[in-house]
Amino acid sequence: MLLAQITDPHVKAGRRLAYGFVDTAGLLEAAVDHVNALRPAIDATLVTGDLTDTGGPDEFAALRPILDRLAMPWYVVPGNHDRRDTFLAAFADRLYLAGCRDFVQYAVDDHPLRLVGLDTTVDGQPHGFLGRDRLDWLDACLAAAPDRPTLIFMHHPPFETGIRHMDVQNLRNGADLFDVLARHPQVRHVACGHVHRPSETVIRGIGVSIAPNSAHAVTLDLDPAGPSSFTLDPPLVRLFRYGTDGLVVSHVSAVGAFDGPHPFFAADGSLVD
Ligand SMILES: [Fe+2]
Ligand SMILES: [Fe+2]
């Protein structure tokens, strides 16, 4: 099974440029076209929050036709730049969201890897938090399918990256989340967004990753006093391969046209010199 993850597209209405010069709608279109063109074909795509830049219905109206271009099933969770009410209104036709009211959490059982989306958002705040009700929901959700290998996806990462101005707005209670996950050994991976830059770690034996930017990147500045800023790094999408060995393996794939592929070997089998 192959999964793609696009995160933090920050789409604005009317093709407005984010921060004055980032064509976020165009960059999301490019990422979607890239995921659609990958071979073997991607089985499902996760879109992990900050779908819009300010959460207005006009921005979701601009976002939706771009996501509708995805050629495979796709699953969304909100980020801190979204609003839960406009989010749910924009995706009211998505059956997997039908039961969501106070928070946007659901499980998808249609694939070899069970997909569980979590809502880490706090109304009006940039940081993430999973209250007792959301954690209890997760505990029950995982207890209901202990034999199904599972990938969790959500917006705010539960670890510090060293990029200080982002770390102060990560998931505040990651330890509470992993107290739940540790009771359910079928959980194979936790996929996050929010930081606009790829990063990975392991928490209590579970791999945790942040997907890279497909639009603007947060500047890689590990100086604790570093200012908040962004760069236009090459856009990337995260891929996950869930193999017959039961492992979830991550890749990044660069969006754009690049020279190649070129063969390593000539027709006679010799290494090209
Ligand atoms: Fe973001
Ligand atoms: Fe965010």
Coordinates of C-alpha atoms and ligand atoms in Angstrom, one line a residue:
M1 CA 0.0 0.0 0.0
L2 CA 1.2 3.5 -0.9
L3 CA 0.1 6.6 0.9
A4 CA 0.9 10.2 0.1
Q5 CA 0.7 13.1 2.6
I6 CA 0.3 16.7 1.6
T7 CA 0.3 19.2 4.4
D8 CA -0.2 22.9 5.1
P9 CA -1.3 24.1 1.7
H10 CA -2.6 27.4 3.2
V11 CA -4.9 28.1 0.2
K12 CA -6.3 31.6 -0.1
A13 CA -9.3 32.8 -2.0
G14 CA -9.2 34.4 -5.4
R15 CA -5.6 33.2 -6.0
R16 CA -4.3 35.7 -3.5
L17 CA -0.7 35.2 -2.6
A18 CA 0.1 34.2 1.0
Y19 CA 2.4 36.6 2.8
G20 CA 2.4 38.7 -0.4
F21 CA 4.1 36.3 -2.7
V22 CA 3.5 32.6 -2.2
D23 CA 1.0 31.1 -4.7
T24 CA -0.3 28.5 -2.3
A25 CA -3.2 27.5 -4.6
G26 CA -0.9 26.9 -7.5
L27 CA 1.6 25.0 -5.3
L28 CA -1.2 22.7 -4.1
E29 CA -2.3 22.1 -7.7
A30 CA 1.2 21.1 -8.5
A31 CA 1.4 18.8 -5.5
V32 CA -1.9 17.1 -6.4
D33 CA -0.8 16.6 -10.0
H34 CA 2.5 15.2 -8.8
V35 CA 0.8 12.7 -6.5
N36 CA -1.7 11.7 -9.3
A37 CA 1.2 11.0 -11.7
L38 CA 3.2 8.8 -9.3
R39 CA 3.6 5.2 -10.4
P40 CA 2.8 2.7 -8.9
A41 CA -0.4 4.7 -8.2
I42 CA -1.0 6.1 -4.7
D43 CA -3.8 4.3 -2.9
A44 CA -4.8 7.2 -0.6
T45 CA -3.7 10.7 0.3
L46 CA -3.7 12.4 3.7
V47 CA -4.0 16.1 3.9
T48 CA -3.0 17.1 7.4
G49 CA -4.3 20.6 8.2
D50 CA -3.8 24.2 7.6
L51 CA -5.7 23.5 4.4
T52 CA -6.6 27.2 4.3
D53 CA -4.7 30.3 5.4
T54 CA -7.4 31.9 7.6
G55 CA -10.3 29.3 7.6
G56 CA -12.9 31.3 5.8
P57 CA -15.6 29.7 3.6
D58 CA -14.2 31.5 0.6
E59 CA -10.8 29.8 1.1
F60 CA -12.4 26.4 1.6
A61 CA -14.4 27.0 -1.7
A62 CA -11.0 27.7 -3.4
L63 CA -9.4 24.6 -1.8
R64 CA -12.1 22.1 -2.5
P65 CA -11.9 21.8 -6.4
I66 CA -8.1 21.4 -6.1
L67 CA -8.5 18.4 -3.6
D68 CA -11.3 17.0 -5.9
R69 CA -8.6 16.6 -8.5
L70 CA -6.9 13.9 -6.4
A71 CA -7.4 10.6 -8.3
M72 CA -7.5 8.4 -5.2
P73 CA -9.4 8.5 -1.9
W74 CA -8.3 11.4 0.3
Y75 CA -8.7 12.2 4.0
V76 CA -8.5 15.6 5.7
V77 CA -7.9 16.8 9.3
P78 CA -7.9 20.4 10.4
G79 CA -5.0 22.6 11.4
N80 CA -4.7 25.7 13.5
H81 CA -5.2 28.0 10.5
D82 CA -8.6 26.3 9.7
R83 CA -11.9 26.6 11.5
R84 CA -13.8 23.6 12.5
D85 CA -17.2 24.9 11.4
T86 CA -16.1 26.0 7.9
F87 CA -14.0 22.8 7.6
L88 CA -17.0 20.6 8.3
A89 CA -19.3 22.6 6.0
A90 CA -16.8 22.3 3.2
F91 CA -16.5 18.6 3.5
A92 CA -20.1 17.8 4.5
D93 CA -20.3 15.2 1.7
R94 CA -17.4 13.2 3.0
L95 CA -18.9 10.1 4.6
Y96 CA -16.0 9.6 7.0
L97 CA -16.7 12.9 8.6
A98 CA -20.4 12.3 9.0
G99 CA -20.2 11.6 12.8
C100 CA -17.9 14.5 13.6
R101 CA -19.3 17.3 15.7
D102 CA -17.2 18.7 18.6
F103 CA -14.0 17.4 17.1
V104 CA -12.9 15.9 13.8
Q105 CA -11.7 12.4 14.5
Y106 CA -12.5 9.2 12.5
A107 CA -11.1 5.9 11.4
V108 CA -10.9 4.6 7.8
D109 CA -11.1 0.9 7.5
D110 CA -11.0 0.6 3.6
H111 CA -7.2 0.0 3.3
P112 CA -4.6 -2.6 4.4
L113 CA -3.4 0.0 6.9
R114 CA -6.1 1.4 9.1
L115 CA -6.0 5.2 9.1
V116 CA -7.1 7.2 12.1
G117 CA -7.3 11.0 11.9
L118 CA -7.1 13.1 15.0
D119 CA -8.1 16.7 15.7
T120 CA -5.4 18.5 17.6
T121 CA -6.7 22.0 17.1
V122 CA -7.7 24.4 19.9
D123 CA -10.1 27.1 18.9
G124 CA -8.4 30.4 18.3
Q125 CA -4.9 29.1 19.3
P126 CA -1.9 28.2 17.3
H127 CA -0.8 25.3 19.5
G128 CA -2.3 21.8 19.7
F129 CA -3.9 19.9 22.6
L130 CA -5.8 16.6 22.8
G131 CA -8.4 16.8 25.6
R132 CA -9.6 13.8 27.6
D133 CA -12.6 13.4 25.3
R134 CA -10.5 13.1 22.2
L135 CA -8.0 10.8 23.9
D136 CA -10.8 8.5 25.2
W137 CA -12.3 8.4 21.7
L138 CA -8.9 7.3 20.4
D139 CA -8.4 4.7 23.1
A140 CA -11.8 3.2 22.2
C141 CA -11.2 3.4 18.5
L142 CA -7.9 1.5 18.8
A143 CA -9.4 -1.0 21.2
A144 CA -12.0 -1.8 18.6
A145 CA -9.5 -3.1 16.1
P146 CA -6.5 -4.4 17.9
D147 CA -5.4 -6.6 15.0
R148 CA -5.5 -3.9 12.3
P149 CA -2.1 -2.2 11.7
T150 CA -2.8 1.5 12.1
L151 CA -1.3 4.8 11.1
I152 CA -2.4 7.9 13.0
F153 CA -2.4 11.3 11.3
M154 CA -2.9 14.8 12.7
H155 CA -1.7 18.4 12.4
H156 CA 0.4 19.3 15.5
P157 CA 3.5 17.2 16.1
P158 CA 4.1 15.8 19.6
F159 CA 7.8 16.5 19.7
E160 CA 10.2 19.5 19.6
T161 CA 12.1 19.9 16.3
G162 CA 14.6 22.5 17.6
I163 CA 12.9 25.3 15.6
R164 CA 11.9 27.3 18.6
H165 CA 9.1 29.5 17.3
M166 CA 7.3 26.4 16.0
D167 CA 8.0 24.2 19.0
V168 CA 6.1 26.6 21.3
Q169 CA 3.0 25.8 19.3
N170 CA 3.3 22.0 18.9
L171 CA 1.1 19.4 20.6
R172 CA 1.2 20.5 24.2
N173 CA 0.4 17.1 25.7
G174 CA 2.2 14.5 23.5
A175 CA 2.9 12.4 26.6
D176 CA -0.8 11.9 27.1
L177 CA -1.2 10.8 23.5
F178 CA 1.6 8.3 23.8
D179 CA 0.2 6.9 27.1
V180 CA -2.8 5.9 24.9
L181 CA -0.8 4.7 21.9
A182 CA 1.5 2.6 24.1
R183 CA -1.5 0.5 25.0
H184 CA -2.2 -0.4 21.4
P185 CA 0.8 -2.1 19.7
Q186 CA -0.9 -2.2 16.3
V187 CA -0.1 1.6 15.9
R188 CA 2.8 1.6 13.4
H189 CA 3.3 5.3 12.8
V190 CA 2.1 8.9 13.6
A191 CA 2.1 11.3 10.7
C192 CA 2.0 15.1 11.4
G193 CA 2.2 18.5 9.7
H194 CA 2.3 22.1 10.9
V195 CA 6.1 22.6 10.8
H196 CA 6.4 23.0 7.0
R197 CA 9.6 21.0 7.1
P198 CA 10.4 17.2 7.1
S199 CA 11.4 15.8 10.5
E200 CA 11.3 12.4 12.1
T201 CA 11.8 10.8 15.5
V202 CA 10.8 7.8 17.6
I203 CA 8.6 8.1 20.7
R204 CA 8.1 5.1 23.0
G205 CA 9.0 2.8 20.1
I206 CA 6.6 4.4 17.6
G207 CA 7.9 6.3 14.5
V208 CA 6.6 9.9 14.3
S209 CA 7.1 12.2 11.3
I210 CA 6.3 15.6 10.1
A211 CA 5.6 16.0 6.4
P212 CA 7.6 18.5 4.4
N213 CA 6.4 21.7 2.7
S214 CA 4.5 21.5 -0.6
A215 CA 4.2 25.3 -0.4
H216 CA 6.4 27.6 1.7
A217 CA 8.9 26.0 4.2
V218 CA 9.6 27.2 7.7
T219 CA 13.3 28.3 7.7
L220 CA 15.6 25.6 9.1
D221 CA 17.0 27.7 12.0
L222 CA 18.0 25.7 15.1
D223 CA 19.1 28.8 17.0
P224 CA 16.7 29.1 19.9
A225 CA 16.7 32.8 19.4
G226 CA 16.0 32.5 15.6
P227 CA 13.2 34.7 14.3
S228 CA 10.0 33.3 12.7
S229 CA 10.5 33.2 8.9
F230 CA 9.9 31.1 5.9
T231 CA 11.8 30.1 2.7
L232 CA 10.7 28.9 -0.7
D233 CA 12.5 25.5 -0.5
P234 CA 11.8 23.0 -3.3
P235 CA 8.2 21.6 -2.7
L236 CA 8.0 18.0 -1.4
V237 CA 5.3 15.5 -0.5
R238 CA 5.7 12.7 2.0
L239 CA 5.1 9.1 0.9
F240 CA 4.6 6.0 3.0
R241 CA 5.0 2.4 1.9
Y242 CA 3.2 -0.2 4.0
G243 CA 4.9 -3.4 2.9
T244 CA 4.2 -7.1 3.4
D245 CA 6.9 -7.0 6.1
G246 CA 4.5 -4.9 8.2
L247 CA 6.7 -1.9 8.2
V248 CA 5.7 1.7 7.4
V249 CA 8.6 3.2 5.5
S250 CA 8.7 6.9 4.7
H251 CA 10.0 8.8 1.6
V252 CA 9.9 12.3 0.3
S253 CA 9.2 13.1 -3.4
A254 CA 10.1 16.4 -4.9
V255 CA 7.4 18.2 -6.9
G256 CA 8.7 19.6 -10.2
A257 CA 10.4 18.6 -13.4
F258 CA 14.0 17.4 -13.0
D259 CA 16.6 16.0 -15.4
G260 CA 16.5 12.2 -15.5
P261 CA 16.0 9.4 -14.8
H262 CA 19.3 8.3 -16.3
P263 CA 20.3 4.6 -16.3
F264 CA 23.3 3.4 -14.1
F265 CA 24.1 0.6 -16.6
A266 CA 24.7 0.5 -20.3
A267 CA 23.0 -1.9 -22.7
D268 CA 25.9 -4.4 -22.3
G269 CA 25.4 -4.4 -18.5
S270 CA 28.5 -2.4 -17.7
L271 CA 28.3 0.5 -15.3
V272 CA 28.1 3.8 -17.2
D273 CA 31.6 5.4 -16.9
Ligands
FE1 FE 0.9 25.6 8.4
FE2 FE -0.2 24.8 11.6

